[in-house]
Short mmCIF file of C-alpha atoms in Angstrom, two decimals:
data_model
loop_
_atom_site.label_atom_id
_atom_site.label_comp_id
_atom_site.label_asym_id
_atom_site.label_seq_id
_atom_site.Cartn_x
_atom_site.Cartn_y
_atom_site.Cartn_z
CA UNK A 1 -10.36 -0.05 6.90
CA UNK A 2 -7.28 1.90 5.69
CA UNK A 3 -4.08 1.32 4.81
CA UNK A 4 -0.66 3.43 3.75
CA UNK A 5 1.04 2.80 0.88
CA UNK A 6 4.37 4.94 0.13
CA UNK A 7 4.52 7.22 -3.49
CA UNK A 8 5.52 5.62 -6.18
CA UNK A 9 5.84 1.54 -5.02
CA UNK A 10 3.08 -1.02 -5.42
CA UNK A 11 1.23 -1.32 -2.69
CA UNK A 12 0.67 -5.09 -1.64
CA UNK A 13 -2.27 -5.69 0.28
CA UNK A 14 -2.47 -8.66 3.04
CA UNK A 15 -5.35 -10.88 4.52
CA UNK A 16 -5.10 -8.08 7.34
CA UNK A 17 -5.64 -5.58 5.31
CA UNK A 18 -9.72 -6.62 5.56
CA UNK A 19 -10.65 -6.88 8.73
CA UNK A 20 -11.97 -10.37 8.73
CA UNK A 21 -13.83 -11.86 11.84
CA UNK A 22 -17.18 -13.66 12.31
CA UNK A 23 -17.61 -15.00 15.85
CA UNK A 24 -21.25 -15.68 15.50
CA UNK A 25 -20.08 -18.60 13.62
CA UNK A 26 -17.04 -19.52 14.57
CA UNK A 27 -14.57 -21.86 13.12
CA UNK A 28 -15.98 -20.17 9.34
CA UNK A 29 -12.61 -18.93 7.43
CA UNK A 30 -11.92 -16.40 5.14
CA UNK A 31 -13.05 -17.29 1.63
CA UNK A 32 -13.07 -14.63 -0.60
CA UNK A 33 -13.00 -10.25 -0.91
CA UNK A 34 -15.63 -9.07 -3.48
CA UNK A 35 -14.42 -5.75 -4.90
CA UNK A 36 -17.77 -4.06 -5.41
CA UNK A 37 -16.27 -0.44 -6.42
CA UNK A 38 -12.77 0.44 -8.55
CA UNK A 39 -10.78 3.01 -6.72
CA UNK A 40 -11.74 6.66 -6.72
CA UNK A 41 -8.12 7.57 -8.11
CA UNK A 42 -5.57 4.92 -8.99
CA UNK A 43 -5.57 1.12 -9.78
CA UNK A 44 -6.17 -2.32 -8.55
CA UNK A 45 -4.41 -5.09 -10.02
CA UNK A 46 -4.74 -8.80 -9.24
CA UNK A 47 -1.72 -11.00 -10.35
CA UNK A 48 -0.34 -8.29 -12.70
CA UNK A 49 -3.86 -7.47 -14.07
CA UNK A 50 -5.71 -4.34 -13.77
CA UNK A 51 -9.62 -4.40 -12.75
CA UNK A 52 -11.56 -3.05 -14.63
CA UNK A 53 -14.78 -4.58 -14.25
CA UNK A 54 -16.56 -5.24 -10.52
CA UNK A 55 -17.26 -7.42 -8.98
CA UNK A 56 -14.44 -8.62 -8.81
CA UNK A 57 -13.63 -11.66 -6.51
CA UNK A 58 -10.38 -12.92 -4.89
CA UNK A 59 -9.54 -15.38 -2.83
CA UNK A 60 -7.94 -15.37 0.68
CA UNK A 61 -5.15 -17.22 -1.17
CA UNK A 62 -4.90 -14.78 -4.13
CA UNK A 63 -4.82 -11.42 -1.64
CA UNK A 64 -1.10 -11.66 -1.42
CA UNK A 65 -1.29 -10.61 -5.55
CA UNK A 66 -3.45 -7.75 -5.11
CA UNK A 67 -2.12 -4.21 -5.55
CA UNK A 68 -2.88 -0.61 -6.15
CA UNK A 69 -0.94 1.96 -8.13
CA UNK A 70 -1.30 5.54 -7.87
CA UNK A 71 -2.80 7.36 -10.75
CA UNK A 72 0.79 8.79 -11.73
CA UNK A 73 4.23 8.79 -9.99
CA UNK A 74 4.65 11.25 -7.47
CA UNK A 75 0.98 10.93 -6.17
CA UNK A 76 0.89 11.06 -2.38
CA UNK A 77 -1.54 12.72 0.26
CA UNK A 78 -3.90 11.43 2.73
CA UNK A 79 -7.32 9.48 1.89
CA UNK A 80 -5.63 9.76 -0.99
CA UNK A 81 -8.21 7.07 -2.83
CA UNK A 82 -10.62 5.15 -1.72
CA UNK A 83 -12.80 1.76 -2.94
CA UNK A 84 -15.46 -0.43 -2.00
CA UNK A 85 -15.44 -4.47 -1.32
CA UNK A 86 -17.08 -7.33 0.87
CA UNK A 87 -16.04 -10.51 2.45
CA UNK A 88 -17.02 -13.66 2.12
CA UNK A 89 -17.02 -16.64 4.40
CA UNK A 90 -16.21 -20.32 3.87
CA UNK A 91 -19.94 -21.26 5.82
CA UNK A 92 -21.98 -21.24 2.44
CA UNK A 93 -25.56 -20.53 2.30
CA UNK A 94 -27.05 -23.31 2.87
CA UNK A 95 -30.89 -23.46 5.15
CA UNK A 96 -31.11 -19.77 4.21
CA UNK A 97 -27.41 -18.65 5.31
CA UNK A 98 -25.56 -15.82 4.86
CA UNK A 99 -21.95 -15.88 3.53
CA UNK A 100 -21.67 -12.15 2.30
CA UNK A 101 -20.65 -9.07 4.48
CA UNK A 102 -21.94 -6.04 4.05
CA UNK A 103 -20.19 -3.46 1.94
CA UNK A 104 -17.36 -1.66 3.37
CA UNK A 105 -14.65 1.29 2.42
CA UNK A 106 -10.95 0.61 2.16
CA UNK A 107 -9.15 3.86 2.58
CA UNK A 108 -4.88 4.27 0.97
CA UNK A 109 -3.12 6.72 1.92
CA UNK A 110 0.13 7.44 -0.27
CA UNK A 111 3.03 8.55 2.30
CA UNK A 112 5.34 11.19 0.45
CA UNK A 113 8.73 10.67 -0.42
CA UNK A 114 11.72 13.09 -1.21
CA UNK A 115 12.64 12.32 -5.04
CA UNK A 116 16.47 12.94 -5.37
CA UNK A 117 17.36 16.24 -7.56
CA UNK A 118 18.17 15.26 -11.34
CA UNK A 119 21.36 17.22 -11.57
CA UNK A 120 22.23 18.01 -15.63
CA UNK A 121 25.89 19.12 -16.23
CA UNK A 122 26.42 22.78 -17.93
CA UNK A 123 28.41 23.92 -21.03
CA UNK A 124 28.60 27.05 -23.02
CA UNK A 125 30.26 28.03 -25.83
CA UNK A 126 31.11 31.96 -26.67
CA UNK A 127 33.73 33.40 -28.80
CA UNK A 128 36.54 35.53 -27.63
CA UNK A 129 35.95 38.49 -26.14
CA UNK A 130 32.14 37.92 -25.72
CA UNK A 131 29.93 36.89 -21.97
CA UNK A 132 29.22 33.95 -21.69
CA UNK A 133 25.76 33.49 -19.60
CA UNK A 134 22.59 31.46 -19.01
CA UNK A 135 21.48 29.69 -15.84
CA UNK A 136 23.00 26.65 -14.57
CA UNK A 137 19.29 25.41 -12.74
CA UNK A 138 17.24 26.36 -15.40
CA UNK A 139 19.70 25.35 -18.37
CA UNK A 140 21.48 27.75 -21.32
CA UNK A 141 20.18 28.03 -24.35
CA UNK A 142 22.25 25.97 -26.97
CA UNK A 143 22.06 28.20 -29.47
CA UNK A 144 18.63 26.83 -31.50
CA UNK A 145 16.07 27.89 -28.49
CA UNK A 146 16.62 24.69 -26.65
CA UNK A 147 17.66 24.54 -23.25
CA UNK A 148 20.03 21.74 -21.96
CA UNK A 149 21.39 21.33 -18.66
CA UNK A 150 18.36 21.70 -17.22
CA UNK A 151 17.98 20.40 -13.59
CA UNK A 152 15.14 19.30 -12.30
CA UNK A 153 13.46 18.11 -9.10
CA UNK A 154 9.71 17.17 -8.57
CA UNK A 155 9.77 18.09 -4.37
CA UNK A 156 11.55 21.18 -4.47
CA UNK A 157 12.42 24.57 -6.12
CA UNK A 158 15.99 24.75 -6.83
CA UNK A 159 18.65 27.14 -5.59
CA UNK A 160 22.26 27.69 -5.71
CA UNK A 161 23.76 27.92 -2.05
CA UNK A 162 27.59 27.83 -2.90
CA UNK A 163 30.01 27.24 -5.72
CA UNK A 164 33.58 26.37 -6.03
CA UNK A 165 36.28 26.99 -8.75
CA UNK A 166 39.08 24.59 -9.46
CA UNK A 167 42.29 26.02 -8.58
CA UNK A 168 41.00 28.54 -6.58
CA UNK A 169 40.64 28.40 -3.24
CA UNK A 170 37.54 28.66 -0.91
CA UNK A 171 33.12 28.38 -1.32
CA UNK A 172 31.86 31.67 -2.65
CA UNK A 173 27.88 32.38 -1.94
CA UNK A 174 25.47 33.03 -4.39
CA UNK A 175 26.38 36.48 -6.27
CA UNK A 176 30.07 36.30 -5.53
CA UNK A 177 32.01 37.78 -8.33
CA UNK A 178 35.75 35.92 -8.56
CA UNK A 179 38.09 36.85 -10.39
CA UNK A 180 40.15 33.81 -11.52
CA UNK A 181 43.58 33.44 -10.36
CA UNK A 182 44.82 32.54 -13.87
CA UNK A 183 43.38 35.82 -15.27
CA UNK A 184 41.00 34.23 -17.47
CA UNK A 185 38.43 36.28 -16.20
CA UNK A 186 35.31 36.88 -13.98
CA UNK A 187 32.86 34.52 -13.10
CA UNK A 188 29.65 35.18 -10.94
CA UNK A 189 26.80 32.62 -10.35
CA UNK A 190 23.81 33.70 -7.92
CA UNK A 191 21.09 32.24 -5.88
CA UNK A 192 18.18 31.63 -8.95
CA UNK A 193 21.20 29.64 -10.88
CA UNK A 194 21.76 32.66 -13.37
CA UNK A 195 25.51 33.10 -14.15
CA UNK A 196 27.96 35.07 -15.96
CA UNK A 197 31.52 34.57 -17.05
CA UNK A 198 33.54 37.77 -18.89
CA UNK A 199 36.50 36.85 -20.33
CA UNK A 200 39.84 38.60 -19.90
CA UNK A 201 40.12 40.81 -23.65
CA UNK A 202 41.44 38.46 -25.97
CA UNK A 203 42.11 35.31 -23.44
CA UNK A 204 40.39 32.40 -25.35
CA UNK A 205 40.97 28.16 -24.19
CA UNK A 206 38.59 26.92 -21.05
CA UNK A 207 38.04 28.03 -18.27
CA UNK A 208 38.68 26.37 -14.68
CA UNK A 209 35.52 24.22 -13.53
CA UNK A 210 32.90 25.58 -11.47
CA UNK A 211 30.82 23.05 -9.56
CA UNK A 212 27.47 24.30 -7.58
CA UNK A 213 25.77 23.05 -5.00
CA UNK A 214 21.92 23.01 -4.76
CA UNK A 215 19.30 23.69 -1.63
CA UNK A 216 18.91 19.58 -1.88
CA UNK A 217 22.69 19.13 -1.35
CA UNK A 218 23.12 17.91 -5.02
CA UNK A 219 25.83 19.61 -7.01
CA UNK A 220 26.61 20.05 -10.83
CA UNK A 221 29.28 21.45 -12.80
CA UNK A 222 30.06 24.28 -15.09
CA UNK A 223 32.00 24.79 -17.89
CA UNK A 224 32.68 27.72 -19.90
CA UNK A 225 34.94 27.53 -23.43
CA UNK A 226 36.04 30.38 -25.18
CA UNK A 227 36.77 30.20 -29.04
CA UNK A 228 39.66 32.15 -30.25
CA UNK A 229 38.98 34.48 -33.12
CA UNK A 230 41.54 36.24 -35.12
CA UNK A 231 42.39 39.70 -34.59
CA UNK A 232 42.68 41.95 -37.09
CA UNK A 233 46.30 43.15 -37.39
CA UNK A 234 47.73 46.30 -35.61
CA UNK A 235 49.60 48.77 -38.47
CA UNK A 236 51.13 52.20 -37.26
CA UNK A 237 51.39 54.99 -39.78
CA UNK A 238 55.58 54.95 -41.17
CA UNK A 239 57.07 57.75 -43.07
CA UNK A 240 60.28 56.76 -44.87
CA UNK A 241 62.83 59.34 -46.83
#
């Protein structure tokens, strides 16, 4: 038999699920499923508990409690695992009967699903008159080799199809250059998430927001701060009499 389970939920089998009939002796029931062999991938559990050890017998009344897990989230694909089990009747073995099927194969397979894009806010820091750059996908570095604002998703690789600044008007494409009304200076973010922002010499405070938007329609936002730094004083040669 096989069934289809969807990635990452529990699947729940049913009485179904097994294929039950015996019409050479009609009215027997359902009794029990033997699980003869643990899945090739994955995990059974009855009530709660995994099996470890087969045989392992439930009843008809207990299938409603058995369920597989994949191996680890995100696991899909077809005939994805596979395990072994028998039935048994409620007719008993009595004058030499038989109330044991033969052993068959349940196959699961795990239907994909699109995991939403984990979407990680970006910041960076630079003093005045220095770029300020990194990528807003892949995350800028914070200064001790770690990256944060990472964004992450497990289905697809991430772009950048558009960004917007506040107060400016309009959706610039990846690799845009815009100049910022307020003359703070120019910022430029492309496709593979990379960006740079060059400040206007010796404009310092923070910059207008720039939120992107990703190939999975999620968006984040950047935000650059400049750090003012004291400049060294201006003298001019004087000649007095």
């Amino acid at each position: 038999t096989e069934v289809t389970a969807t990635e990452d939920i529990a699947y729940q089998f049913t009485v179904a699920d097994f294929g039950f009939s015996d019409p050479s002796d009609a009215p027997d029931g359902f009794e029990n499923v033997m699980i003869t062999g643990l899945p090739s991938t994955g995990t059974l559990y009855d009530n709660g508990v995994a099996i470890t050890v087969v045989p392992a017998t439930i009843s008809v009344a207990d299938i409603a409690t058995l369920t597989y897990e994949t191996e680890t989230l995100n696991d899909n694909g077809d005939d994805y695992a596979t395990f072994t089990f028998k039935i048994q009747d409620d007719g008993l073995t009595t004058n030499g009967g038989d109330d044991t099927s033969a052993e068959a194969t349940m196959t699961i397979d795990v239907s994909a699903v699109n995991d939403p894009t984990v979407v990680v806010n970006d910041t960076n820091t630079v003093d005045e008159d220095n770029t300020a750059s990194g990528n807003v996908i892949l995350g800028t570095d914070d200064g001790t080799g770690t990256l944060v604002g990472t964004d992450t998703d497990v289905d697809d690789s991430l772009t950048v199809v558009s960004f917007t600044i506040a107060g400016e008007s309009g959706t610039f494409n990846p690799g845009d250059t815009k100049t910022l009304s307020g003359g703070q200076g120019t910022l430029t973010i492309n496709a593979d998430g990379g960006y740079t922002f060059v400040p206007t010499a010796n404009w310092n405070g923070t910059a207008p927001v720039a939120t992107y938007t990703l190939n999975t329609g999620s968006t984040g936002d950047l935000t650059v701060t400049v750090d003012s730094v004291n400049d060294a004083p201006i003298v001019t040669n004087t000649e007095v009499t």
